[in-house]
mmCIF file of C-alpha atoms in Angstrom:
data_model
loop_
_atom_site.group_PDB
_atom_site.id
_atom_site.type_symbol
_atom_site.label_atom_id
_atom_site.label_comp_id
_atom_site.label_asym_id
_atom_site.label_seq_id
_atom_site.Cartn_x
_atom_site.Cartn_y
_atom_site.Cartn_z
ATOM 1 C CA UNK A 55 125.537 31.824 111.398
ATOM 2 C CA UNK A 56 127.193 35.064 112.939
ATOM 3 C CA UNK A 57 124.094 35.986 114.507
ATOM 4 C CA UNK A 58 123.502 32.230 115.871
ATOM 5 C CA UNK A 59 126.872 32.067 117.322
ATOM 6 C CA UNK A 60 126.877 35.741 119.098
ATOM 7 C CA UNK A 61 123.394 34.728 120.579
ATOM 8 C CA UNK A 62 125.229 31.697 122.124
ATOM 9 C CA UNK A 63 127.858 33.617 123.077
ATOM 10 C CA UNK A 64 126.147 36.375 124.842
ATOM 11 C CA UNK A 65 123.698 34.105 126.748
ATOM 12 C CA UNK A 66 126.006 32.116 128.127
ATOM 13 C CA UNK A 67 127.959 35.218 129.438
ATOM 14 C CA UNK A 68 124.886 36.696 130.797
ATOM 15 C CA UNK A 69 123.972 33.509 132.862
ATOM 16 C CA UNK A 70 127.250 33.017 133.632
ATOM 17 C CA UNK A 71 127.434 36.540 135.559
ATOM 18 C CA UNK A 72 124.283 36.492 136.889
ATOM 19 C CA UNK A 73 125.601 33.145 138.292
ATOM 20 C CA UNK A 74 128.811 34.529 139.287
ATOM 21 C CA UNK A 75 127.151 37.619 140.951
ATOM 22 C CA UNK A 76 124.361 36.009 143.034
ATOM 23 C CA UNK A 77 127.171 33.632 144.642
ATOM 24 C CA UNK A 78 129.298 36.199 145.656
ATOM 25 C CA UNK A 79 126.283 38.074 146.937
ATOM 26 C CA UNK A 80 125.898 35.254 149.837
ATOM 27 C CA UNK A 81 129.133 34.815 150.650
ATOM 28 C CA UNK A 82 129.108 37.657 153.106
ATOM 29 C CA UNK A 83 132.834 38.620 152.580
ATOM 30 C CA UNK A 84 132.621 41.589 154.719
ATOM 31 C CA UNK A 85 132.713 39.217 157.822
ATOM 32 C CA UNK A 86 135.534 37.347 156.707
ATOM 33 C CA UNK A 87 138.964 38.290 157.781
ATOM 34 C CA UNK A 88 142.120 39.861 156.652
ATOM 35 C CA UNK A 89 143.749 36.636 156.029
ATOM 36 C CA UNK A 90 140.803 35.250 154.155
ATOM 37 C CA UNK A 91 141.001 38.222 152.342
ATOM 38 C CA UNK A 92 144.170 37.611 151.044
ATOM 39 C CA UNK A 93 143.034 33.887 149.733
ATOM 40 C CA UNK A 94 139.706 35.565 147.931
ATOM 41 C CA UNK A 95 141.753 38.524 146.178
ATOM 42 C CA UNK A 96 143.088 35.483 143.087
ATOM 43 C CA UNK A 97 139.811 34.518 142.939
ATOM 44 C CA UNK A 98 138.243 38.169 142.767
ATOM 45 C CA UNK A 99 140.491 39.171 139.823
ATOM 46 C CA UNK A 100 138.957 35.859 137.806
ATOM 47 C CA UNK A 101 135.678 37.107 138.486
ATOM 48 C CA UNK A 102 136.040 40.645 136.876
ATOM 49 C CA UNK A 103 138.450 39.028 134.156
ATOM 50 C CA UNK A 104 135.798 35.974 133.470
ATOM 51 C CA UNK A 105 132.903 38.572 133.477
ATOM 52 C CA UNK A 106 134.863 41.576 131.273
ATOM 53 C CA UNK A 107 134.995 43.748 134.414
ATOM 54 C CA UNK A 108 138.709 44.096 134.723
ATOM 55 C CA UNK A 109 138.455 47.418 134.590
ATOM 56 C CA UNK A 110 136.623 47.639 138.429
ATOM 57 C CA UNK A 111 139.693 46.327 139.693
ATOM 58 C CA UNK A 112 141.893 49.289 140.551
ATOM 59 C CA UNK A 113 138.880 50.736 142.294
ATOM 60 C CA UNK A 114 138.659 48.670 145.272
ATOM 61 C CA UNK A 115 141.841 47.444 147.652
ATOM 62 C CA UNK A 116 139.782 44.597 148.990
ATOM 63 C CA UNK A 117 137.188 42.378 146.588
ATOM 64 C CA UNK A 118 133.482 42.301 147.131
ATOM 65 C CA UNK A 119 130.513 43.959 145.570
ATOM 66 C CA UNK A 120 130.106 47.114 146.911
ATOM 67 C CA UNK A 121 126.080 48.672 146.173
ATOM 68 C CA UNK A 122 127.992 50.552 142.820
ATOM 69 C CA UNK A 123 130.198 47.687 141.733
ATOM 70 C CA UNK A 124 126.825 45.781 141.969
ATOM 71 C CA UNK A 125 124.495 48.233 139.790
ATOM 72 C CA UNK A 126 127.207 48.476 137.238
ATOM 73 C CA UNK A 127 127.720 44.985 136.876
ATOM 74 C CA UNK A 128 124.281 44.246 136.796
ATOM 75 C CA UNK A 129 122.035 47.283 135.440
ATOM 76 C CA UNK A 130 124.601 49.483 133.967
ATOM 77 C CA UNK A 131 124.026 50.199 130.152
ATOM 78 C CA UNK A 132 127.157 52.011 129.857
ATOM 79 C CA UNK A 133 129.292 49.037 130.885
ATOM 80 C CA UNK A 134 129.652 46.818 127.853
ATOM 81 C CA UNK A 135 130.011 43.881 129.841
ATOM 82 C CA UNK A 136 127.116 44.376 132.287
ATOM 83 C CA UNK A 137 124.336 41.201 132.647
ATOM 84 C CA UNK A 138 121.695 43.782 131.180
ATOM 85 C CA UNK A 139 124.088 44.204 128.411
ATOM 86 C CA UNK A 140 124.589 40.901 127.866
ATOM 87 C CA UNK A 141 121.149 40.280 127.606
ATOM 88 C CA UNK A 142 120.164 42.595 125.316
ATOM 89 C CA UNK A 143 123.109 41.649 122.749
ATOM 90 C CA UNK A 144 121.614 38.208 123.042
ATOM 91 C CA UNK A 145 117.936 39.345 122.229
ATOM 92 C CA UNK A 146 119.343 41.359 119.437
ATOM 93 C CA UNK A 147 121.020 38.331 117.818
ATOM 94 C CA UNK A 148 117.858 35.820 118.531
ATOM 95 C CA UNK A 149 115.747 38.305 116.389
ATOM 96 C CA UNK A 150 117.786 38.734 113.883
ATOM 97 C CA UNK A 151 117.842 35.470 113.371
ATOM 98 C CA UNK A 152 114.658 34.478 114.369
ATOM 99 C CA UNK A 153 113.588 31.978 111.557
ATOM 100 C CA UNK A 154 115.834 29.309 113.386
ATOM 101 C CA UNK A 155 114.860 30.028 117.123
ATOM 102 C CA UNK A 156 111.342 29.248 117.872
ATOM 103 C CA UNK A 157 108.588 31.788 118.819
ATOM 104 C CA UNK A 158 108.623 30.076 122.582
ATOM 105 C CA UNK A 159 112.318 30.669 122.734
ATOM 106 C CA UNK A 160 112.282 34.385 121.177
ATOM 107 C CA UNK A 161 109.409 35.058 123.701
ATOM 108 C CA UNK A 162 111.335 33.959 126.945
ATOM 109 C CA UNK A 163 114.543 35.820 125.816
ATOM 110 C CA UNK A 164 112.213 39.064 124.825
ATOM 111 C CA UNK A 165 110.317 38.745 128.436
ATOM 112 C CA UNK A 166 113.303 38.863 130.153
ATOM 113 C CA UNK A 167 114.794 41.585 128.239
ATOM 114 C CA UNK A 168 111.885 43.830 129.106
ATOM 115 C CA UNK A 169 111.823 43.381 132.639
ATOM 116 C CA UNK A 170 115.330 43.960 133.025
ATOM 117 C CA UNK A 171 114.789 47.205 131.183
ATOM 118 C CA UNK A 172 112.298 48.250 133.337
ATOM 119 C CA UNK A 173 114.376 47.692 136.374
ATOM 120 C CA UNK A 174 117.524 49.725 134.946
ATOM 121 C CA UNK A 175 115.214 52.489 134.046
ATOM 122 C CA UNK A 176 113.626 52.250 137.751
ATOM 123 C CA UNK A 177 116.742 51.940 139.174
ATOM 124 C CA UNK A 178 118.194 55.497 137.403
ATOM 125 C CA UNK A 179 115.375 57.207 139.419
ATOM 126 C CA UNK A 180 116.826 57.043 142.582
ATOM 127 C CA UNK A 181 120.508 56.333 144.359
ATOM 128 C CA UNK A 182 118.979 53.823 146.959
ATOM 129 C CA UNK A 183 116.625 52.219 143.907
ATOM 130 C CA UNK A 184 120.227 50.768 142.510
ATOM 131 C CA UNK A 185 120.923 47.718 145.299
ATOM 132 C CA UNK A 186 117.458 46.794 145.120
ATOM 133 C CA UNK A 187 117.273 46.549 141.019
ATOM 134 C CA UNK A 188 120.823 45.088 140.544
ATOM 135 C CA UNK A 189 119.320 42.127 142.997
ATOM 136 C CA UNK A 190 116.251 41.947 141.779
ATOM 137 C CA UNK A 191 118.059 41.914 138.184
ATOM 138 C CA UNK A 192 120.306 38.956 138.943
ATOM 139 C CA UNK A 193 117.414 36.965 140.152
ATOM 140 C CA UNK A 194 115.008 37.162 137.274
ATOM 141 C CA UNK A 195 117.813 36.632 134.850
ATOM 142 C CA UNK A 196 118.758 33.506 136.158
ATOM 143 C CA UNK A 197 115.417 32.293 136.595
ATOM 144 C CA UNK A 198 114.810 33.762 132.415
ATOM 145 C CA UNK A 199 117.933 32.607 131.053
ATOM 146 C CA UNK A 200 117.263 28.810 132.611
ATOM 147 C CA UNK A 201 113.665 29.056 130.989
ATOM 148 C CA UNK A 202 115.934 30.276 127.680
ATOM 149 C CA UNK A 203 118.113 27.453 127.483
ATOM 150 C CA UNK A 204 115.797 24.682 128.279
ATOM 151 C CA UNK A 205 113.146 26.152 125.770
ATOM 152 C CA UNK A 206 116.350 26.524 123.100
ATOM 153 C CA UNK A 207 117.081 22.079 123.769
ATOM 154 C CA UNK A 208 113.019 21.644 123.989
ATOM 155 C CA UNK A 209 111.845 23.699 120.496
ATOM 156 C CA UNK A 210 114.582 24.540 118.191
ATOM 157 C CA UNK A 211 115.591 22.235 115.408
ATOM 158 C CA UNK A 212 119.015 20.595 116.393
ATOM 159 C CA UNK A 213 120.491 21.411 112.439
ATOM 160 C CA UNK A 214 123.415 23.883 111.848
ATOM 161 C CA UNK A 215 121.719 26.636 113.137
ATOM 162 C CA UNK A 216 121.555 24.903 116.620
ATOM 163 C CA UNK A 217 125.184 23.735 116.257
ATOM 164 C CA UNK A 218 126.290 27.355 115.896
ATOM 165 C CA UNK A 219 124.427 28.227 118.889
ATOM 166 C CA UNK A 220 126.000 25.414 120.804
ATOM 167 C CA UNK A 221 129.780 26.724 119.538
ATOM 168 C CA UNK A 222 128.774 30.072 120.889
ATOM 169 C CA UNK A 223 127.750 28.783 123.773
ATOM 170 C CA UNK A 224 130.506 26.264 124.477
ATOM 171 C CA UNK A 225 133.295 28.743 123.409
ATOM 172 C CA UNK A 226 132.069 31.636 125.544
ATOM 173 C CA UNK A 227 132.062 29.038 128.818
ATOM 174 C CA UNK A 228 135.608 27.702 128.216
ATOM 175 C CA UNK A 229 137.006 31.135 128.039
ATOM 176 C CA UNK A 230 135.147 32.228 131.349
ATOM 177 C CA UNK A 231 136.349 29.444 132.928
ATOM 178 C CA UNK A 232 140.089 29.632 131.794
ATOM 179 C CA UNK A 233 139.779 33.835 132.531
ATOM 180 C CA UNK A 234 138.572 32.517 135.988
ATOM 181 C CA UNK A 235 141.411 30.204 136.501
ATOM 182 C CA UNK A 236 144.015 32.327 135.912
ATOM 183 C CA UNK A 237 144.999 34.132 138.563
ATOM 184 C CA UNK A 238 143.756 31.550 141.331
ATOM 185 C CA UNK A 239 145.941 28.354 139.867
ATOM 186 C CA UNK A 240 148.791 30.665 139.574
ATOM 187 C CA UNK A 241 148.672 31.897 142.952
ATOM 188 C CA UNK A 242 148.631 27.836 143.931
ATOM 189 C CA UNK A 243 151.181 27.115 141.986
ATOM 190 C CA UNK A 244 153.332 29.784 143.650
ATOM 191 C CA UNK A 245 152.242 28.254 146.581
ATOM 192 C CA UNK A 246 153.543 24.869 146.006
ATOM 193 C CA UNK A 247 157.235 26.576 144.655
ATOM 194 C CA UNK A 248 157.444 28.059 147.546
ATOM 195 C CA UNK A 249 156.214 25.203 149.883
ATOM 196 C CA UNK A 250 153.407 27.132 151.747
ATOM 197 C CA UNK A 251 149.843 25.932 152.248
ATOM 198 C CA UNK A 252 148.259 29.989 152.203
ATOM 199 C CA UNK A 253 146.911 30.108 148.433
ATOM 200 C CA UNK A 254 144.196 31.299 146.967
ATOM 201 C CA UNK A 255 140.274 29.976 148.187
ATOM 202 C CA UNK A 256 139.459 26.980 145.545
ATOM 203 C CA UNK A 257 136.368 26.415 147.515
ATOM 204 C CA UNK A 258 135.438 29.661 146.318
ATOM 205 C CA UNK A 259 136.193 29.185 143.228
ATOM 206 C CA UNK A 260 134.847 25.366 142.572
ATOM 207 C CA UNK A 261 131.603 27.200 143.963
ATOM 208 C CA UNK A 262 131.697 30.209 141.665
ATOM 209 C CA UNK A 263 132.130 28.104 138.476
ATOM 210 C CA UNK A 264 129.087 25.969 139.637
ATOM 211 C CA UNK A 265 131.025 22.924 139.967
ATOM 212 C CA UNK A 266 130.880 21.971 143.710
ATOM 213 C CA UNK A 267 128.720 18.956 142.945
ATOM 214 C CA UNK A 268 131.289 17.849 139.959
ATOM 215 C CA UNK A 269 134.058 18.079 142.060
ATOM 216 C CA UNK A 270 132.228 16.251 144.991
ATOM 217 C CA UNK A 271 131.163 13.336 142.714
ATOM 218 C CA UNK A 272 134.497 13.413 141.039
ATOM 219 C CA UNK A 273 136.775 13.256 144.222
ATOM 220 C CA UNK A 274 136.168 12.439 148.001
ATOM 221 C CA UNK A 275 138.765 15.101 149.345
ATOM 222 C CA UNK A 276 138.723 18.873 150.294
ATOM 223 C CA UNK A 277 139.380 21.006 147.439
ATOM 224 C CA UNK A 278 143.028 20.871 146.341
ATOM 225 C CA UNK A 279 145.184 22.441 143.527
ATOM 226 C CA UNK A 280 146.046 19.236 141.720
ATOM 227 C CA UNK A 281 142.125 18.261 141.668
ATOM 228 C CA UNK A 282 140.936 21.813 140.677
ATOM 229 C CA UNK A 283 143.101 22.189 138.106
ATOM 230 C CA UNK A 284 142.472 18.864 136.676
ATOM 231 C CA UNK A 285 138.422 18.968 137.155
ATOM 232 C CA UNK A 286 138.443 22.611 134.994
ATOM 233 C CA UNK A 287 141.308 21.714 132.500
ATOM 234 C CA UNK A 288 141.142 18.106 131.708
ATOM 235 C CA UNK A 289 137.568 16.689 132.990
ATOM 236 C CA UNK A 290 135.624 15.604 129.948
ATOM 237 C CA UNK A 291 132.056 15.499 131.632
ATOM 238 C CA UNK A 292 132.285 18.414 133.744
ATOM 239 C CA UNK A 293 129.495 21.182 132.093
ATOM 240 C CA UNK A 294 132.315 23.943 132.917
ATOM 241 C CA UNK A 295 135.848 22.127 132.285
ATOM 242 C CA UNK A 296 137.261 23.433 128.723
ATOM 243 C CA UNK A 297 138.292 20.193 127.395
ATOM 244 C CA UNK A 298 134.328 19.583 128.060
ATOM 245 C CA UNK A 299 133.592 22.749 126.489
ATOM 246 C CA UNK A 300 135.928 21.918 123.741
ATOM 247 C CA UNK A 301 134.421 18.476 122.785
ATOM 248 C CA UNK A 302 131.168 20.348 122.409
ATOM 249 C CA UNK A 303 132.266 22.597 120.022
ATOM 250 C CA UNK A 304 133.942 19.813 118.229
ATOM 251 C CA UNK A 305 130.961 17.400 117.866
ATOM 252 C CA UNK A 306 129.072 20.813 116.488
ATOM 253 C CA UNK A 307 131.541 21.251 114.115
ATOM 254 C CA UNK A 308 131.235 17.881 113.088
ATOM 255 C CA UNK A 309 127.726 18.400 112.845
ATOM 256 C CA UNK A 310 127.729 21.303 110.688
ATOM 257 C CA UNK A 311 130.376 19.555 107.789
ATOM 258 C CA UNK A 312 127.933 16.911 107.972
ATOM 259 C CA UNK A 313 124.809 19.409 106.855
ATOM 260 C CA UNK A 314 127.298 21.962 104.731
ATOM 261 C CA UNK A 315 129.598 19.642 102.866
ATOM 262 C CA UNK A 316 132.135 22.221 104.035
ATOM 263 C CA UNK A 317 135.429 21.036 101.773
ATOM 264 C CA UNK A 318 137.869 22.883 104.634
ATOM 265 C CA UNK A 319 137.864 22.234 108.053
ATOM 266 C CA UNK A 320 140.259 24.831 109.863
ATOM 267 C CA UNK A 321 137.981 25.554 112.518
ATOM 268 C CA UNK A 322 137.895 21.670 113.410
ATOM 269 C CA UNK A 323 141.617 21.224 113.106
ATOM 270 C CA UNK A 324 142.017 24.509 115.371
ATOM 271 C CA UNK A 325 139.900 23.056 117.689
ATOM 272 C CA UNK A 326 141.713 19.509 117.876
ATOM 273 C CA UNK A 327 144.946 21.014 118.186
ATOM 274 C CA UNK A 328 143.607 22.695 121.167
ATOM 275 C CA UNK A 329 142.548 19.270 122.778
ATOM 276 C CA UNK A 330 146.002 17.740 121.799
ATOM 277 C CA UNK A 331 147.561 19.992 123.692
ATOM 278 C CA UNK A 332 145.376 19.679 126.655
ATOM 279 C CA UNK A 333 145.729 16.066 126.087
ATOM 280 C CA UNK A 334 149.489 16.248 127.089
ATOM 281 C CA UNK A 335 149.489 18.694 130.027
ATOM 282 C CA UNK A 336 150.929 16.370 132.651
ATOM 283 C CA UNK A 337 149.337 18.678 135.955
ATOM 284 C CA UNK A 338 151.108 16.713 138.661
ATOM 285 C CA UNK A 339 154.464 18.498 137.802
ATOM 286 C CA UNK A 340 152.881 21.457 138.980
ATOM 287 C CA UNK A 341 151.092 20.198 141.803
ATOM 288 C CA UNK A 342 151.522 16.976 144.289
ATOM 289 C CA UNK A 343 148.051 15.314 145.264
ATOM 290 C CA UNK A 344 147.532 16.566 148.715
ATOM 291 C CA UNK A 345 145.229 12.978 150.078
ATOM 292 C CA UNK A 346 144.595 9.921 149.014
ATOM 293 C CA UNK A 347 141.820 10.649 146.448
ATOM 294 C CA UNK A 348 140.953 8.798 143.352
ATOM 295 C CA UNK A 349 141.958 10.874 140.432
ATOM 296 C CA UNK A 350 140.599 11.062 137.127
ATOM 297 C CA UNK A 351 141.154 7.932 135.116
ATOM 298 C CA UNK A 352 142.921 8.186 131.568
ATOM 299 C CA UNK A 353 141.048 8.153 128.453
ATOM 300 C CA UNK A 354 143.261 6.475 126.043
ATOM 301 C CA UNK A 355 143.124 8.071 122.473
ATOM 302 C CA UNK A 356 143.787 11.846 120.735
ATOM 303 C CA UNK A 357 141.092 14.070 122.715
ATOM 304 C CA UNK A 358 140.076 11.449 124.978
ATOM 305 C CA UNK A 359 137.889 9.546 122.647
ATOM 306 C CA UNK A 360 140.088 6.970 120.911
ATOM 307 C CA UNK A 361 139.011 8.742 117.410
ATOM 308 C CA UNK A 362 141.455 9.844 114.640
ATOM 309 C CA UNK A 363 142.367 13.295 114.312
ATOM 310 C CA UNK A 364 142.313 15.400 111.477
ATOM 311 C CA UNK A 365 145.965 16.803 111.936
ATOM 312 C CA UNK A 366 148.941 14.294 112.929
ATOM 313 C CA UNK A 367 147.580 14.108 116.694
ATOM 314 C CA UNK A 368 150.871 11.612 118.228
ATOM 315 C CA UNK A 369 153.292 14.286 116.617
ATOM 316 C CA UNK A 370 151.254 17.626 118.060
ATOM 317 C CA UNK A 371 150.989 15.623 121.455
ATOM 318 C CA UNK A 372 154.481 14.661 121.564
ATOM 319 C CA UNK A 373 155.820 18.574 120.398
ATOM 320 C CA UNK A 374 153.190 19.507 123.313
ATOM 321 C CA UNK A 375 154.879 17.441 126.181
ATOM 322 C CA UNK A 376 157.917 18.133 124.797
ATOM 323 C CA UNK A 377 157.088 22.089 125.855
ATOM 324 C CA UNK A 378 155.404 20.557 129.283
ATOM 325 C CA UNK A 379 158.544 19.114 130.424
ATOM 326 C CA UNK A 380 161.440 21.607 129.730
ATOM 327 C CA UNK A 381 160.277 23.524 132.686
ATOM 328 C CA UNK A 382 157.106 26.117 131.572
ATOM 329 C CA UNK A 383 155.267 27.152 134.325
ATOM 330 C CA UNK A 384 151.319 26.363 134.496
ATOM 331 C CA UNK A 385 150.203 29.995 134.281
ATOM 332 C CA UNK A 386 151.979 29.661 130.855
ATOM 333 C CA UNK A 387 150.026 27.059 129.596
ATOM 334 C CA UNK A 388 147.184 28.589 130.975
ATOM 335 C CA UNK A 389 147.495 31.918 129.165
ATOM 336 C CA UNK A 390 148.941 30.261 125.580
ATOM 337 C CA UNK A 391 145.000 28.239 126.294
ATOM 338 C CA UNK A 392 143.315 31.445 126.488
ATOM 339 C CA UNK A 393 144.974 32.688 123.645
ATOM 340 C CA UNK A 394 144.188 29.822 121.960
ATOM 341 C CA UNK A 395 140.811 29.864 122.551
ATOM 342 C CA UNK A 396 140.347 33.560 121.408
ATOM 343 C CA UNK A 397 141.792 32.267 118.498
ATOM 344 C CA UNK A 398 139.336 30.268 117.626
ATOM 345 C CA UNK A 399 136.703 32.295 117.723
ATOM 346 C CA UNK A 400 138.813 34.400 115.266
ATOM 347 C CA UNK A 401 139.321 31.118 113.293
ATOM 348 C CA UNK A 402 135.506 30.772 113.299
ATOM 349 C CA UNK A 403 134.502 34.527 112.321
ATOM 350 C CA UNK A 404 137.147 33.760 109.297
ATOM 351 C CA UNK A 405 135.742 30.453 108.274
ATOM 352 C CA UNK A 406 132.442 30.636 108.376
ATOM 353 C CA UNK A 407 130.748 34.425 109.082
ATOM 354 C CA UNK A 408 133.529 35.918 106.417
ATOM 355 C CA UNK A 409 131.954 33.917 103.795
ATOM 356 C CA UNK A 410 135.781 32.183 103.060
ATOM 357 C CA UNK A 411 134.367 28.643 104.006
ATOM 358 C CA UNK A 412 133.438 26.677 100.665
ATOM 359 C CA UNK A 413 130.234 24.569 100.600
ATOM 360 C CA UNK A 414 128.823 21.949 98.302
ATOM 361 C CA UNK A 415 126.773 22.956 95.119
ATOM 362 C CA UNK A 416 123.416 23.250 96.631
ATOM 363 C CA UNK A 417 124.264 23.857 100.295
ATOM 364 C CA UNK A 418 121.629 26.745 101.875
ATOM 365 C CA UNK A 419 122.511 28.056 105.612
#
């Protein structure tokens, strides 16, 4: 189950960067200008934070991948949270636990672990060898990791071993995504304090986190804090919102009582508190809708789906809007979310991978 989850984890970090890094590759920001600058720096520090690369960001005044922000990100072995990293970590978990991924699935992970090898060893030989490989890299891992997921839905048996998989998965986007929010919704809320317009690029940002076409389909208006905020916090079909990310990991839970007979359920509680609070953020107190868009319609219910939670979900929403109201700022909510969220991976690692979870008589993982 450790193993299972880590693999999800680490996959979806590692297409998640390349993502992240072949985007900002063709947005050309050395020909935008000071001002635009400005607007891209919030968004910048949510890419290193989403991607673990923090640490780059007192090396730079401006953001942008420079040729050695690019290799390290990308081919680096020494970084921890570099896509070659990623990938291998994710390898190294598939084969360990091998007996529940298929052979097609171990062999498009293995592939792609190879070639990306090959390029950081190629790219060691020489200084100008680095640009080229750390391209090159991003490419064939988002073309590999694709070919990994699909071949994961197409072959592998959808039973608790899958369902862990999914959690990793699921967990590991929500936490990119809230990383990635971070800095750019506080900067607009800021902006709407202090009644200016200048704020940080959510265009960028929408397209970074590969939701341009959700937020399209969702609303017919430029990007706007009050939409952003509400398409990545609250949206329950978009792939990258959390509360989307969070109803995944709930139905695998679900799932996985179902096979265990699991007698506890702290996990699943942890994770419905998290979607009660979510449930009462009230976002236009930060933000005033900007045009005359359709919003989001409400979903009546605990967690959006009219089903009963396992903890006392009118008294945790009401104690949640109660906190909403009194005057706590959005970045706030945002980090006590990300908190949260780290939390339950904690809450998982306890449950299930420290062996405290207790089974039914007979129950095999």
């Amino acid at each position: 189950a450790d193993n299972l989850f880590w693999a999800g984890r680490y996959a979806e970090r590692a297409e998640a960067t390349a993502r992240i890094l072949s985007l900002v590759q063709d947005v050309g920001l050395e020909e935008i200008t000071r001002r635009e600058y400005r607007a891209w720096l919030p968004v910048w520090r949510g890419v290193l934070e989403a991607t673990g690369n923090s640490g780059f960001l007192g090396q730079t005044d401006t953001p942008g991948l420079t040729p050695v922000l690019a290799w390290a990100m990308t081919l680096d072995a020494g970084n921890a949270s570099s896509l070659l990293t990623s990938v291998r970590a994710a390898r190294d978990n598939t084969f360990v636990s091998r007996d529940f991924f298929s052979p097609e699935t171990w062999g498009v992970l293995s592939r792609l672990g190879d070639r990306l090898d090959e390029l950081a060893d190629h790219s060691r030989r020489t200084p100008e060898a680095r640009s080229d490989c750390a391209d090159t890299g991003v490419r064939t891992a988002l073309e590999g990791l694709a070919a990994f997921f699909g071949t994961v839905d197409r072959t592998m048996v959808h039973d608790a071993g899958w369902n862990f998989f999914q959690i990793g998965m699921h967990l590991e986007r929500a936490v990119m995504t809230c990383c990635a929010l971070r800095h750019a919704l506080a900067e607009a809320e800021l902006a709407a304090s202090e009644n200016r317009r200048e704020e940080a690029d959510l265009t960028a940002l929408v397209r970074l986190l590969s939701s341009q076409d959700a937020y399209r389909r969702t609303y017919q208006a430029s990007t706007e804090p009050l939409f952003v905020a509400e398409l990545f916090l609250l949206h329950r079909e978009a792939p990258k919102s959390i509360y989307a990310c969070l109803l995944g990991v709930r139905d695998a839970l679900e799932a996985i009582s179902s096979h265990t007979g699991a007698t506890d359920e702290a996990p699943l509680d942890a994770t419905w508190a998290v979607l009660e609070r979510l449930d009462a953020l009230r976002l236009d107190q930060y933000f005033a809708q900007r045009t005359d868009s359709p919003r989001l319609a409400p979903v009546p219910g605990p967690a959006g789906g009219g089903a009963t939670s396992p903890a006392d979900a009118q008294e945790a929403a009401a104690d949640a809007h109660d906190e909403a109201v009194v005057g706590r700022r959005l970045a706030e909510h945002i980090d006590d979310l990300l908190a949260r969220l780290y939390s339950l991976g904690s809450s998982m690692h306890d449950f299930y991978f420290s062996h405290q979870a207790r089974l039914a008589p007979g129950t095999h993982l």
